[in-house]
Amino acid sequence: MDNQELRHHYHLFPRQIGEIALQNNVEELHLSFTQGNWRQGSWGYSPVGSQGVGAEVFAWISGATQEESLDKWKGLTNALSGVFCASLNFIGDDNTSMPQLAFNTSARGKRSSSSSSVPERHGVLRHGLLPRENVCTENLTPWVKQLPCQAKSGLGALLNPYRLYNMNFHSMGISLAPAVSAVDDGQTGLVYKQHVTVVLNPHTFGLDRNWTLGELMDRDVDAACPVATSSTVRVVMPESETRVLPKPMRKETLGGQVTYVYDIQKQSASEIRFEFADTTNKKEAQQRLPLVEAHRHVNGHGGGISGGVETEIINRSNQPVDVTYFDTLPWYLRVYLHTLTIEAVNPDGDIFKQHPTQMIFTPAIDRGRPSTIELAVTLPANTRTTLRYNFDKGFIKYTEHPPDANRGFNIGPAIISYRPDTDSSGIDKPLFCALQSSHPSAYFECEVRVYTELFLASLPTPDFSMPYNVITFTCTVLALFFGRIFNLLTRDFAVLKGSD
Amino acid sequence: MPTGKKETTAAESTASPTHSEAQHEGGRLAWAVGLGCMMRLGILVLFPDIVAHYLSDRVELSTPVTSYKRLREGVYLSAHQIPPFDGGGIFHQSPLLLLMFSALHRLPEIFTTLAYVAADGFVAVTLARISALRRTARSTSSGSSVPGDIVFSCTPSVVAMLYLFNPLTLGTLLVKSTIVFSHVAVAAALYAAAAGRSSAAAVWAAIATHLSVYPAMLLAPIALVSAAAEGGFGHLDRRAGLSKRIATTAAVFAASFGAMHLLFVACYGTQYFTATFDFVLRVEDLQPNVGLFWYFFTEIFDEFRMFFFVVFQLTALAFAVPVSWRFRSEPLFAATMLVGIISALKSYPSWGDLSLFLGLLPLFEELFKYMQYMFLSANLLLYGIGLAPVFWHLWIEQGSGNANFFYAATLVYVFGQITLLFDLGSAMLRRELDIHHPETRTRPVIQD
């Protein structure tokens, strides 16, 4: 893929992203900005795949040497930081890791169940995480700018920042991935996607059981984007008495769920009306529980300099599932890998000690590299597996503490990824995988990533008002030592006069 | 002023101990060491949870270069083919320990406990034997005693007991700090030197330097001790043999150090050097300990970091040769002074370093009557040792104090050690004056 070929697509494909990708030898790129916690137990699978809190960038970058690919990575993060008005330039050596097991790296190049094969990746994967990054309108505006019709027509017009950022969970991002076209004789290309996920509570806006999409987002969408080939709204029907008006263009069943598909080129998106029956029990409207759910917290008594990370992974299926656990801790949390234990508990209360089938550990370099733990674990059927390891909190220089030092540092989520059984009837496949497989020109590889919560590590702080005093006191003690021992070594005794 | 009673005992006991006394002494030593080792073994085997809960995480006892937890991490990493010194993040101990514990960890855990207890017992026995050697040397050499000397109440078994039952030593062993093995090497080096075996002493000193960097300073006094031991303890008469002796010792030291270095490079690559020696010299990990470095290097501005670590390390290392030269007539005392200087000014000290210094002190009981600041230094040390855990709890666990409390306790602790060192040094100089100029014995003197 080079500039000559891309240039022909710049009426649809965003030019900024294309040029950044070409300049930095990017083979595949994923970027997301998320705020809030996705409640796996209540909301089920995320419509486009989970994201982790904060800003997350990972990309496969090819380069002749390690230094070159590192330079290109830094160029990529800085360029994206400029485009999206985010502080992605803080993704440096000390929060970039290079995963080897997670992110389906090992599955590249294999033939998948559909007829198209997955293109081989030659570049090196780099993953950077900024758990403390906030998401706001300043990030949405450049995101919308990348759309061909921006916010003027089509579904982009629905994105009202007043509604989007008024909620506890919102996430947006882009992804750029190579694909093999099933239509054009297996030609390779790039697929560019942008996604926004938001969880809205109609009650916040004064809406009750009867509202339209336009009322929810407080925007009117009159027309679809003129350059769009297709523009659809898909409604996943809850399993209760809910009416959605008007009648959809067609109904589809994907991943075991009934969906209504509306063609926006023929009808207005803001006119889609939802009517919830009075007898609708909130619980019935719950989404399907995910197959694998993960939560992470930190334990250890309140103060102290040691703690432990505990991740609980729930496997709801009746089959064992192979998952990859990927966790990155910054260098100032010193990981003790010899304390790693994995235990699985089944509903009867039996405890099985597990061992990872593969373990890749990259130790941290102080101020140079985070520590990365990657484990390939087989979760037994119908169990809760708990992964535990200990760490010690390091002590950092007083200039390295953030301005609000006692708040501590956000420690990014752990990522548990697995590939659901692709040749089953599709019940176990989340919606976004089912959607992907039906798309004619994308390659099909379903990887489900589950992100855990983040935690706060508050490091013990020195007294910030004391540099001068500390220097003075310590040097005084040192001078006392030096002076006294020096006297001892160089002076001779003499009898005190007048003592006879 | 000496009492009449002490003068009579002085007259009686200047002769060397008799055979039955030596037997009694040996029996007492065996009892002392046995009891000490049994106590340690008992606590470690019967109360591991209490030890783990209260002691194992104490930063006063275990430092980033001596922590047993980090040692286990290093052994685990190297057992799983992850280079333990890669990046130098967590494991900073000598490959010697890594090799030793990789082997020990294949055996049941009791063997590790036994290794530690045996190491402590070895140090106690070695200190006792050094004390015995010194006693025989002093009692046979004339002109090195002063009337009114407190004579020989610190027999070798007493020396061993004072070392073994010192709570600092006990605490250091219970947390399985690896400074114990450095003490083994230092004590063995001093004993070999006192027995006249300079090559063995140099090899032990090289091992000690690999285990914790600072015993390199002890090379000078060890060379002098072994030279003195040749001609009997006391004054160094033979200058010609002296320089040759020092050169040989230094050469053996360099050769054994180099051989071990090559072995470790072959096993682990040159990264180990950055992770161990360079790490200690540049104070990269700012974990609090009972020394001066950590808070200073937490608060210092980045521009001055290099300058100050050079200053701090030089202050400790530069006194090796001057102290040895000044006390060249009592080189074992010079070694003790340097052990004390190491304990006060090394970059990651712990109470274990002080325990070795305190263990060497009873060898010089004749100096106690010349020491003027005993009360002060004892109090400073007790305050420093007693308050440090309290202030740590206030800072870290309770959150109602801040780092300055703990820092103040460490300042007091280091100042107590400095006072003790200074007092000891001036006591030795006063005593030398008394020996060589008997006319000054009853008159006050000042330093010029």
Short mmCIF file of C-alpha atoms in Angstrom, two decimals, chain A residues 168-483:
data_model
loop_
_atom_site.label_atom_id
_atom_site.label_comp_id
_atom_site.label_asym_id
_atom_site.label_seq_id
_atom_site.Cartn_x
_atom_site.Cartn_y
_atom_site.Cartn_z
CA ASN A 168 -20.81 7.08 32.55
CA PHE A 169 -19.42 5.06 29.72
CA HIS A 170 -18.26 6.40 26.42
CA SER A 171 -15.65 5.14 24.10
CA MET A 172 -14.47 6.06 20.64
CA GLY A 173 -11.68 5.03 18.40
CA ILE A 174 -10.34 4.13 15.04
CA SER A 175 -8.84 1.03 13.59
CA LEU A 176 -6.92 0.41 10.46
CA ALA A 177 -6.38 -3.19 9.47
CA PRO A 178 -5.23 -5.05 6.40
CA ALA A 179 -7.84 -7.18 4.73
CA VAL A 180 -8.26 -9.52 1.88
CA SER A 181 -11.19 -8.74 -0.31
CA ALA A 182 -13.49 -11.63 -0.90
CA VAL A 183 -14.98 -9.80 -3.82
CA ASP A 184 -12.05 -8.58 -5.86
CA ASP A 185 -10.18 -11.83 -6.27
CA GLY A 186 -8.32 -11.80 -3.04
CA GLN A 187 -6.76 -8.38 -3.39
CA THR A 188 -5.20 -7.06 -0.22
CA GLY A 189 -6.25 -3.69 1.10
CA LEU A 190 -6.82 -1.68 4.18
CA VAL A 191 -10.06 -1.48 6.11
CA TYR A 192 -10.58 1.66 8.12
CA LYS A 193 -13.18 1.75 10.88
CA GLN A 194 -14.28 4.36 13.35
CA HIS A 195 -16.42 3.49 16.30
CA VAL A 196 -18.24 5.26 19.10
CA THR A 197 -19.80 3.42 22.00
CA VAL A 198 -21.92 5.08 24.61
CA VAL A 199 -24.29 3.79 27.25
CA LEU A 200 -27.21 6.18 27.67
CA ASN A 201 -29.89 6.28 30.27
CA PRO A 202 -33.01 7.94 28.80
CA HIS A 203 -34.19 8.98 32.24
CA THR A 204 -31.34 11.43 32.45
CA PHE A 205 -32.81 13.40 29.59
CA GLY A 206 -36.35 13.25 30.86
CA LEU A 207 -37.42 10.47 28.53
CA ASP A 208 -39.37 7.54 29.84
CA ARG A 209 -40.59 4.59 27.84
CA ASN A 210 -41.41 6.18 24.57
CA TRP A 211 -38.83 8.06 22.63
CA THR A 212 -37.23 8.36 19.27
CA LEU A 213 -33.60 8.21 18.43
CA GLY A 214 -33.72 11.87 17.52
CA GLU A 215 -35.12 12.76 20.94
CA LEU A 216 -32.51 10.67 22.64
CA MET A 217 -29.60 12.29 20.88
CA ASP A 218 -31.32 15.66 20.49
CA ARG A 219 -30.43 15.75 16.82
CA ASP A 220 -32.26 15.40 13.58
CA VAL A 221 -30.86 13.26 10.82
CA ASP A 222 -32.61 14.10 7.59
CA ALA A 223 -30.48 12.38 5.04
CA ALA A 224 -27.82 9.75 4.84
CA CYS A 225 -24.33 10.66 3.78
CA PRO A 226 -24.45 11.08 -0.02
CA VAL A 227 -21.16 9.29 -0.66
CA ALA A 228 -22.10 6.29 1.49
CA THR A 229 -22.68 3.01 -0.26
CA SER A 230 -24.88 1.87 2.57
CA SER A 231 -25.99 3.47 5.77
CA THR A 232 -27.91 1.35 8.22
CA VAL A 233 -29.11 1.31 11.79
CA ARG A 234 -29.28 -2.08 13.42
CA VAL A 235 -31.39 -2.52 16.55
CA VAL A 236 -30.75 -5.52 18.70
CA MET A 237 -34.13 -6.47 20.03
CA PRO A 238 -34.33 -7.17 23.72
CA GLU A 239 -36.19 -10.24 24.77
CA SER A 240 -39.20 -8.48 26.10
CA GLU A 241 -42.22 -6.66 24.85
CA THR A 242 -40.71 -3.75 23.09
CA ARG A 243 -41.97 -2.17 19.96
CA VAL A 244 -39.69 -0.48 17.53
CA LEU A 245 -41.37 1.65 14.86
CA PRO A 246 -41.43 1.89 11.95
CA LYS A 247 -41.09 -1.54 10.44
CA PRO A 248 -37.51 -2.40 9.65
CA MET A 249 -36.16 -3.04 6.20
CA ARG A 250 -35.30 -6.56 7.20
CA LYS A 251 -34.83 -8.72 10.24
CA GLU A 252 -31.65 -10.71 10.79
CA THR A 253 -30.57 -13.17 13.41
CA LEU A 254 -26.95 -12.83 14.26
CA GLY A 255 -25.14 -14.54 17.06
CA GLY A 256 -28.40 -15.90 18.38
CA GLN A 257 -30.05 -12.47 18.62
CA VAL A 258 -32.81 -10.91 16.59
CA THR A 259 -31.85 -7.62 14.98
CA TYR A 260 -33.85 -5.12 12.99
CA VAL A 261 -32.02 -3.39 10.19
CA TYR A 262 -33.08 0.06 9.02
CA ASP A 263 -31.82 1.61 5.83
CA ILE A 264 -31.11 5.26 6.53
CA GLN A 265 -30.92 6.12 2.87
CA LYS A 266 -34.62 5.46 2.64
CA GLN A 267 -35.84 6.66 6.04
CA SER A 268 -34.72 9.05 8.67
CA ALA A 269 -32.68 7.70 11.55
CA SER A 270 -34.04 10.17 14.04
CA GLU A 271 -37.56 8.89 13.43
CA ILE A 272 -36.93 5.42 14.77
CA ARG A 273 -39.15 5.12 17.79
CA PHE A 274 -38.84 2.85 20.74
CA GLU A 275 -41.78 1.93 22.91
CA PHE A 276 -41.14 -0.04 26.02
CA ALA A 277 -44.10 -1.84 27.52
CA ASP A 278 -45.21 -0.94 31.03
CA THR A 279 -44.60 -4.44 32.19
CA THR A 280 -41.03 -4.44 31.00
CA ASN A 281 -38.85 -5.65 33.79
CA LYS A 282 -35.47 -4.03 33.65
CA LYS A 283 -33.79 -7.29 34.36
CA GLU A 284 -35.33 -8.96 31.34
CA ALA A 285 -33.78 -6.41 29.11
CA GLN A 286 -30.33 -7.55 30.13
CA GLN A 287 -28.03 -8.53 27.42
CA ARG A 288 -26.61 -11.99 27.21
CA LEU A 289 -23.92 -12.58 29.78
CA PRO A 290 -20.52 -12.85 28.20
CA LEU A 291 -18.80 -16.17 27.96
CA VAL A 292 -15.69 -14.95 29.72
CA GLU A 293 -15.82 -12.17 32.26
CA ALA A 294 -12.86 -10.75 34.10
CA HIS A 295 -12.35 -8.44 37.04
CA ARG A 296 -9.16 -7.29 38.65
CA HIS A 297 -8.43 -5.63 41.92
CA VAL A 298 -5.46 -4.99 44.09
CA ASN A 299 -5.17 -6.35 47.59
CA GLY A 300 -2.82 -5.86 50.48
CA HIS A 301 -3.43 -3.94 53.63
CA GLY A 302 -4.12 -0.26 53.37
CA GLY A 303 -0.66 1.10 53.84
CA GLY A 304 2.50 -0.84 53.43
CA ILE A 305 4.72 -1.06 50.46
CA SER A 306 3.66 -4.41 49.16
CA GLY A 307 0.48 -5.40 47.46
CA GLY A 308 -0.96 -8.06 45.26
CA VAL A 309 -2.88 -8.08 42.03
CA GLU A 310 -5.80 -10.45 41.87
CA THR A 311 -7.65 -11.14 38.63
CA GLU A 312 -10.76 -13.26 38.60
CA ILE A 313 -11.80 -14.74 35.28
CA ILE A 314 -15.19 -16.39 35.00
CA ASN A 315 -15.73 -19.01 32.33
CA ARG A 316 -19.42 -19.57 31.78
CA SER A 317 -19.22 -22.04 28.97
CA ASN A 318 -19.32 -25.78 29.28
CA GLN A 319 -16.07 -26.12 27.40
CA PRO A 320 -12.57 -25.25 28.50
CA VAL A 321 -11.49 -21.98 26.96
CA ASP A 322 -7.89 -21.02 26.12
CA VAL A 323 -7.29 -17.44 27.08
CA THR A 324 -4.29 -15.18 26.97
CA TYR A 325 -3.71 -12.96 29.97
CA PHE A 326 -1.78 -9.80 29.27
CA ASP A 327 -0.87 -7.43 32.06
CA THR A 328 1.50 -4.49 32.09
CA LEU A 329 2.69 -2.88 35.27
CA PRO A 330 4.84 0.25 35.29
CA TRP A 331 8.42 -0.06 36.46
CA TYR A 332 7.77 1.40 39.89
CA LEU A 333 5.60 -1.56 40.83
CA ARG A 334 8.13 -4.33 41.19
CA VAL A 335 6.54 -7.60 40.21
CA TYR A 336 7.50 -10.80 41.98
CA LEU A 337 6.77 -13.47 39.44
CA HIS A 338 7.62 -16.27 41.83
CA THR A 339 4.46 -15.41 43.76
CA LEU A 340 2.20 -16.11 40.76
CA THR A 341 -0.57 -18.57 41.55
CA ILE A 342 -3.49 -19.64 39.42
CA GLU A 343 -6.44 -21.37 41.02
CA ALA A 344 -9.69 -22.48 39.48
CA VAL A 345 -12.83 -23.01 41.57
CA ASN A 346 -15.80 -24.84 40.16
CA PRO A 347 -19.38 -24.40 41.44
CA ASP A 348 -18.96 -27.35 43.82
CA GLY A 349 -16.17 -25.51 45.60
CA ASP A 350 -13.29 -27.72 44.45
CA ILE A 351 -10.06 -25.85 43.94
CA PHE A 352 -7.65 -26.80 41.18
CA LYS A 353 -4.20 -25.37 40.93
CA GLN A 354 -3.46 -24.39 37.37
CA HIS A 355 -0.25 -23.84 35.51
CA PRO A 356 0.00 -21.64 32.49
CA THR A 357 0.62 -23.43 29.25
CA GLN A 358 2.94 -20.64 28.25
CA MET A 359 4.48 -17.79 30.15
CA ILE A 360 6.33 -14.82 28.71
CA PHE A 361 7.63 -12.32 31.23
CA THR A 362 9.51 -9.17 30.32
CA PRO A 363 11.03 -7.68 33.46
CA ALA A 364 10.92 -3.95 33.94
CA ILE A 365 13.85 -1.61 33.44
CA ASP A 366 13.79 1.26 35.90
CA ARG A 367 12.50 4.29 34.00
CA GLY A 368 12.93 2.41 30.76
CA ARG A 369 10.33 -0.29 30.28
CA PRO A 370 7.26 -1.63 32.08
CA SER A 371 7.06 -5.22 33.22
CA THR A 372 4.84 -7.34 31.02
CA ILE A 373 3.28 -10.63 31.99
CA GLU A 374 1.72 -12.78 29.29
CA LEU A 375 0.21 -16.09 30.20
CA ALA A 376 -1.61 -18.62 28.11
CA VAL A 377 -4.04 -20.30 30.47
CA THR A 378 -6.72 -22.89 29.88
CA LEU A 379 -9.83 -22.06 31.87
CA PRO A 380 -11.68 -25.19 32.88
CA ALA A 381 -15.37 -25.33 32.06
CA ASN A 382 -17.73 -23.49 34.35
CA THR A 383 -15.16 -22.16 36.80
CA ARG A 384 -13.87 -19.02 38.39
CA THR A 385 -10.12 -18.79 37.91
CA THR A 386 -8.11 -16.46 40.10
CA LEU A 387 -4.68 -15.25 39.09
CA ARG A 388 -2.63 -13.70 41.84
CA TYR A 389 0.82 -12.20 42.07
CA ASN A 390 2.53 -9.79 44.46
CA PHE A 391 4.34 -6.59 43.85
CA ASP A 392 6.28 -4.06 45.90
CA LYS A 393 5.71 -0.37 45.52
CA GLY A 394 8.87 1.39 44.52
CA PHE A 395 10.06 4.73 45.73
CA ILE A 396 10.49 7.32 43.05
CA LYS A 397 12.33 10.60 42.88
CA TYR A 398 10.41 13.54 44.10
CA THR A 399 10.23 15.09 40.65
CA GLU A 400 8.58 11.97 39.30
CA HIS A 401 5.51 12.20 41.47
CA PRO A 402 2.49 13.68 39.71
CA PRO A 403 1.18 17.02 40.93
CA ASP A 404 -1.50 15.36 43.08
CA ALA A 405 0.92 12.93 44.59
CA ASN A 406 -1.34 11.30 47.11
CA ARG A 407 -3.85 10.25 44.49
CA GLY A 408 -1.38 7.85 43.03
CA PHE A 409 -0.97 6.41 39.59
CA ASN A 410 -3.65 4.76 37.49
CA ILE A 411 -2.57 1.29 36.55
CA GLY A 412 -4.00 0.19 33.24
CA PRO A 413 -6.31 -2.77 32.77
CA ALA A 414 -5.29 -6.33 32.14
CA ILE A 415 -6.45 -7.80 28.85
CA ILE A 416 -7.83 -11.29 28.60
CA SER A 417 -8.31 -12.40 25.04
CA TYR A 418 -9.67 -15.55 23.51
CA ARG A 419 -11.04 -16.74 20.22
CA PRO A 420 -14.53 -18.14 20.45
CA ASP A 421 -15.32 -21.36 18.73
CA THR A 422 -15.88 -20.28 15.18
CA ASP A 423 -17.40 -23.41 13.76
CA SER A 424 -20.20 -23.72 16.27
CA SER A 425 -23.68 -22.50 15.52
CA GLY A 426 -22.59 -19.03 16.48
CA ILE A 427 -24.37 -18.81 19.79
CA ASP A 428 -21.14 -18.15 21.58
CA LYS A 429 -20.03 -15.51 19.19
CA PRO A 430 -20.49 -11.96 20.26
CA LEU A 431 -22.34 -9.67 17.95
CA PHE A 432 -19.36 -7.85 16.59
CA CYS A 433 -17.78 -11.09 15.46
CA ALA A 434 -20.99 -12.20 13.83
CA LEU A 435 -21.20 -8.84 12.09
CA GLN A 436 -17.65 -9.04 10.86
CA SER A 437 -18.10 -12.41 9.28
CA SER A 438 -20.98 -11.18 7.22
CA HIS A 439 -19.09 -8.26 5.81
CA PRO A 440 -18.00 -9.02 2.29
CA SER A 441 -14.60 -7.43 2.22
CA ALA A 442 -13.10 -7.86 5.63
CA TYR A 443 -11.07 -10.77 6.76
CA PHE A 444 -12.61 -12.76 9.45
CA GLU A 445 -10.82 -13.38 12.65
CA CYS A 446 -12.82 -13.12 15.77
CA GLU A 447 -10.82 -12.22 18.81
CA VAL A 448 -12.70 -11.22 21.91
CA ARG A 449 -10.85 -9.04 24.35
CA VAL A 450 -12.02 -8.55 27.88
CA TYR A 451 -10.60 -5.58 29.74
CA THR A 452 -10.49 -5.50 33.50
CA GLU A 453 -10.86 -2.47 35.70
CA LEU A 454 -7.92 -0.30 36.49
CA PHE A 455 -6.65 0.35 39.99
CA LEU A 456 -4.86 3.13 41.75
CA ALA A 457 -1.40 2.58 43.13
CA SER A 458 -0.53 5.33 45.54
CA LEU A 459 3.16 5.32 46.22
CA PRO A 460 4.58 6.55 49.52
CA THR A 461 5.57 10.14 49.07
CA PRO A 462 8.57 11.98 50.42
CA ASP A 463 8.07 15.40 51.90
CA PHE A 464 8.01 17.72 48.95
CA SER A 465 8.87 20.81 50.92
CA MET A 466 12.19 19.50 52.11
CA PRO A 467 14.89 19.28 49.41
CA TYR A 468 17.05 22.00 50.86
CA ASN A 469 16.65 20.77 54.42
CA VAL A 470 17.44 17.19 53.49
CA ILE A 471 20.55 18.19 51.63
CA THR A 472 21.66 20.31 54.55
CA PHE A 473 21.06 17.74 57.25
CA THR A 474 22.61 14.87 55.37
CA CYS A 475 25.64 16.85 54.37
CA THR A 476 26.04 18.01 57.97
CA VAL A 477 26.16 14.46 59.24
CA LEU A 478 28.57 13.54 56.48
CA ALA A 479 30.75 16.54 57.29
CA LEU A 480 30.77 15.60 60.97
CA PHE A 481 31.99 12.18 60.00
CA PHE A 482 34.61 13.49 57.64
CA GLY A 483 35.86 16.16 59.98
#
